[in-house]
Amino acid sequence: MKNLSPVSGIHSVRAALKFGSEGVTELWLERSRHDRRLAEVTALARQAGVNIRQMERAELDTAAAGTNHQGVLAWVRVPAARSEAELTALLDRLEQPPFLLLLDEITDPHNLGACLRTAEAVGVQAVIAPRDNAVGLTPVVCKVASGAAETLPYFQVTNLVRVMDDLKARGIWLTGTAGEAESELYQVDFTGAIGLVMGSEGSGLRRLTRDHCDRLVRLPMCGQVESLNVSVAAGVCLYEALRQRRAN
């Protein structure tokens, strides 16, 4: 289906129907399966006015492309990235200290999707990325994000460094990650108005992006590997920030 992304699995489909039902165009249910959890998803779809189709398992298997669909799949419109002007409007109306994620030239859709999923889970209010040399909200991103791409605002900006300067002018403290940083992740304060800045899969933060961070931190590495996948590293950092913010 053109411009649509399949979201599969009971948990992911339920989230899409609860928090982004306006983007769900159709719900597919496995014809031979009847149980309470599918009945709950069906009720949510009917409440949202979503078209429901009974399908054969093989059709769900094909659309889900190998994922465990659990007998249910939703077709969701691929959302559009938001603009810099919309970012300004969001920041102006925030009633809580900003908690932001900045992604510098992430090109792998699986990594972006995983970052969006974790960011939404911990309460990040916006994810910001450059427009050039970075993946957008593709069907693969939306599939991996499991509903987060429809609910978490994702902004693509022309000049990430300029936006970083604007964020700093608002009193938002920007923390970048770098393997050579002196401070470890667990030694810094992530309460208050913050933005976590993560670099690309291969080279990490660009020099100019790094120079515009207020501070740099590194993740402690006790084994032989030199670095973590960017989505894993983002998850570690975001949950440390959440831990501190809940304790504060």
Coordinates of C-alpha atoms in Angstrom, one line a residue:
M1 CA 0.0 0.0 0.0
K2 CA 1.5 3.3 -1.2
N3 CA 2.6 5.7 1.6
L4 CA 1.5 3.2 4.2
S5 CA 3.5 1.3 6.8
P6 CA 2.5 -2.0 8.4
V7 CA 2.5 -2.1 12.1
S8 CA 2.2 -5.6 13.4
G9 CA 1.7 -7.3 16.8
I10 CA -0.9 -6.8 19.4
H11 CA 1.1 -4.3 21.6
S12 CA 2.2 -2.2 18.7
V13 CA -1.2 -2.1 17.0
R14 CA -2.9 -1.3 20.3
A15 CA -0.5 1.7 20.7
A16 CA -1.2 2.9 17.2
L17 CA -5.0 2.8 17.7
K18 CA -4.8 4.4 21.2
F19 CA -2.4 7.2 20.4
G20 CA -2.4 7.7 16.6
S21 CA -5.7 6.3 15.4
E22 CA -6.1 9.2 12.9
G23 CA -3.2 7.7 11.0
V24 CA -4.5 4.1 10.9
T25 CA -6.3 3.4 7.7
E26 CA -7.1 -0.3 8.0
L27 CA -6.8 -3.2 10.4
W28 CA -6.2 -6.7 9.3
L29 CA -7.2 -9.6 11.5
E30 CA -6.3 -13.3 11.1
R31 CA -9.6 -14.9 10.1
S32 CA -9.1 -18.1 12.1
R33 CA -8.0 -16.5 15.3
H34 CA -10.5 -15.5 18.0
D35 CA -9.3 -14.5 21.5
R36 CA -9.7 -11.8 24.1
R37 CA -6.7 -9.7 23.1
L38 CA -7.7 -9.6 19.4
A39 CA -11.2 -8.7 20.6
E40 CA -9.8 -5.7 22.5
V41 CA -7.9 -4.5 19.5
T42 CA -11.0 -4.9 17.3
A43 CA -13.0 -2.8 19.8
L44 CA -10.4 0.0 19.7
A45 CA -10.5 0.0 15.9
R46 CA -14.3 0.2 15.8
Q47 CA -14.3 3.0 18.3
A48 CA -11.8 4.9 16.1
G49 CA -13.8 4.2 12.9
V50 CA -11.0 2.1 11.3
N51 CA -11.9 -0.3 8.6
I52 CA -11.5 -3.9 9.6
R53 CA -10.7 -6.8 7.3
Q54 CA -10.6 -10.5 8.0
M55 CA -7.5 -12.0 6.3
E56 CA -5.8 -15.3 5.8
R57 CA -2.7 -16.0 7.9
A58 CA -0.5 -16.2 4.8
E59 CA -1.5 -12.6 3.8
L60 CA -0.6 -11.3 7.3
D61 CA 2.7 -13.2 7.1
T62 CA 3.6 -11.5 3.8
A63 CA 2.6 -8.0 4.9
A64 CA 4.4 -8.4 8.3
A65 CA 7.6 -9.5 6.4
G66 CA 8.7 -12.1 9.0
T67 CA 7.8 -10.2 12.2
N68 CA 5.5 -11.9 14.8
H69 CA 2.2 -10.3 13.9
Q70 CA 0.2 -12.3 16.5
G71 CA -2.8 -12.3 14.1
V72 CA -3.1 -8.5 13.8
L73 CA -1.7 -5.8 11.5
A74 CA -2.5 -2.2 11.1
W75 CA -1.8 -0.1 8.0
V76 CA -0.6 3.3 9.1
R77 CA 0.1 6.4 7.1
V78 CA 3.8 7.3 7.1
P79 CA 3.9 10.6 9.0
A80 CA 5.8 13.6 7.6
A81 CA 8.7 15.1 9.5
R82 CA 7.9 18.5 11.1
S83 CA 9.6 21.8 10.4
E84 CA 11.9 24.1 12.3
A85 CA 9.0 26.6 12.8
E86 CA 6.9 23.8 14.3
L87 CA 9.8 23.0 16.7
T88 CA 9.8 26.6 17.9
A89 CA 6.0 26.5 18.5
L90 CA 6.3 23.2 20.4
L91 CA 9.1 24.6 22.6
D92 CA 7.1 27.8 23.3
R93 CA 4.2 25.9 24.6
L94 CA 6.0 23.3 26.8
E95 CA 5.0 23.4 30.4
Q96 CA 7.7 21.0 31.6
P97 CA 11.5 21.3 31.3
P98 CA 12.4 20.2 27.8
F99 CA 13.7 16.7 27.3
L100 CA 15.0 16.4 23.8
L101 CA 16.9 14.0 21.6
L102 CA 19.2 15.3 18.8
L103 CA 20.4 12.8 16.2
D104 CA 23.4 13.9 14.0
E105 CA 23.2 12.2 10.6
I106 CA 21.6 8.9 11.5
T107 CA 21.2 7.0 8.2
D108 CA 20.1 3.5 9.2
P109 CA 16.3 3.4 9.3
H110 CA 16.4 0.6 11.9
N111 CA 18.5 2.7 14.2
L112 CA 16.2 5.7 13.8
G113 CA 13.2 3.6 14.5
A114 CA 14.7 2.1 17.6
C115 CA 15.8 5.6 18.8
L116 CA 12.2 6.9 18.3
R117 CA 10.7 3.9 20.2
T118 CA 13.0 4.4 23.2
A119 CA 12.6 8.2 23.2
E120 CA 8.9 8.0 23.2
A121 CA 9.0 5.4 26.0
V122 CA 11.1 7.7 28.3
G123 CA 9.0 10.9 27.7
V124 CA 11.2 12.8 25.2
Q125 CA 9.1 15.6 23.8
A126 CA 10.9 16.0 20.4
V127 CA 13.5 14.3 18.3
I128 CA 15.6 16.7 16.1
A129 CA 17.7 15.7 13.1
P130 CA 19.3 17.4 10.1
R131 CA 17.4 17.3 6.8
D132 CA 20.5 16.3 4.8
N133 CA 22.5 13.1 5.2
A134 CA 20.0 11.6 7.5
V135 CA 17.1 9.1 7.1
G136 CA 13.6 10.4 7.3
L137 CA 10.4 8.8 8.4
T138 CA 10.3 5.8 6.0
P139 CA 8.0 2.8 6.3
V140 CA 10.9 0.8 7.8
V141 CA 11.5 3.5 10.4
C142 CA 7.8 3.5 11.3
K143 CA 7.7 -0.3 11.5
V144 CA 10.7 -0.5 13.9
A145 CA 9.3 2.4 16.0
S146 CA 6.2 0.4 16.7
G147 CA 3.8 3.4 16.8
A148 CA 6.3 6.0 18.2
A149 CA 6.8 7.6 14.8
E150 CA 3.1 8.5 14.8
T151 CA 3.1 10.0 18.4
L152 CA 6.5 11.5 19.0
P153 CA 7.2 14.7 17.1
Y154 CA 10.2 14.3 14.7
F155 CA 11.8 17.4 13.3
Q156 CA 14.1 17.7 10.3
V157 CA 16.0 21.0 10.2
T158 CA 18.2 22.7 7.6
N159 CA 21.0 23.6 10.0
L160 CA 21.4 21.4 13.1
V161 CA 24.1 23.6 14.7
R162 CA 22.0 26.7 14.4
V163 CA 19.1 24.9 16.1
M164 CA 21.5 23.9 18.8
D165 CA 22.5 27.5 19.4
D166 CA 18.8 28.4 19.6
L167 CA 18.2 25.6 22.1
K168 CA 21.1 26.8 24.2
A169 CA 19.7 30.4 24.2
R170 CA 16.5 28.9 25.7
G171 CA 18.6 27.5 28.6
I172 CA 18.6 23.9 27.3
W173 CA 21.8 22.1 28.3
L174 CA 23.1 20.0 25.4
T175 CA 25.1 16.8 26.2
G176 CA 26.9 15.0 23.4
T177 CA 28.3 11.5 23.5
A178 CA 32.0 10.8 22.6
G179 CA 34.3 7.9 23.5
E180 CA 37.1 10.2 24.5
A181 CA 35.1 12.4 26.9
E182 CA 36.5 12.7 30.4
S183 CA 33.2 12.4 32.2
E184 CA 31.2 9.2 32.3
L185 CA 27.5 9.1 31.7
Y186 CA 26.7 8.4 35.3
Q187 CA 28.7 11.4 36.6
V188 CA 26.6 14.2 35.0
D189 CA 23.3 15.8 35.8
F190 CA 20.4 15.1 33.3
T191 CA 17.7 16.9 35.3
G192 CA 16.2 20.2 34.1
A193 CA 16.1 21.4 30.5
I194 CA 18.3 19.0 28.5
G195 CA 19.0 17.8 25.0
L196 CA 20.9 14.5 24.4
V197 CA 23.0 14.6 21.2
M198 CA 23.9 11.3 19.5
G199 CA 26.3 10.9 16.6
S200 CA 26.1 8.8 13.4
E201 CA 26.5 5.1 13.2
G202 CA 30.1 5.2 11.9
S203 CA 31.9 8.4 12.8
G204 CA 29.9 9.7 15.7
L205 CA 29.3 13.4 16.2
R206 CA 30.6 15.7 13.6
R207 CA 33.3 18.2 14.8
L208 CA 31.0 21.2 14.5
T209 CA 28.2 19.4 16.3
R210 CA 30.5 18.3 19.0
D211 CA 31.9 21.8 19.5
H212 CA 28.4 23.2 20.0
C213 CA 27.6 20.8 22.9
D214 CA 27.8 22.2 26.4
R215 CA 29.5 19.0 27.6
L216 CA 30.5 15.5 26.4
V217 CA 30.1 12.2 28.1
R218 CA 31.2 8.7 27.5
L219 CA 29.6 5.3 28.3
P220 CA 31.8 3.1 30.4
M221 CA 33.0 0.1 28.4
C222 CA 34.3 -2.9 30.3
G223 CA 34.7 -5.4 27.5
Q224 CA 36.7 -5.6 24.3
V225 CA 34.2 -3.8 22.0
E226 CA 35.0 -0.1 21.5
S227 CA 31.5 1.3 21.0
L228 CA 27.8 0.4 21.0
N229 CA 25.2 0.6 18.3
V230 CA 23.8 4.2 18.3
S231 CA 20.3 3.1 19.2
V232 CA 21.6 1.0 22.1
A233 CA 23.8 3.9 23.3
A234 CA 20.8 6.3 23.0
G235 CA 18.7 3.9 25.1
V236 CA 21.3 3.7 27.8
C237 CA 21.6 7.5 28.0
L238 CA 17.9 8.2 27.8
Y239 CA 17.0 5.8 30.6
E240 CA 19.8 7.2 32.8
A241 CA 18.3 10.6 32.2
L242 CA 14.8 9.3 33.0
R243 CA 16.1 7.7 36.2
Q244 CA 17.5 11.0 37.4
R245 CA 14.5 13.0 36.3
R246 CA 12.1 10.8 38.2
A247 CA 14.3 10.9 41.3
N248 CA 14.7 14.7 41.2

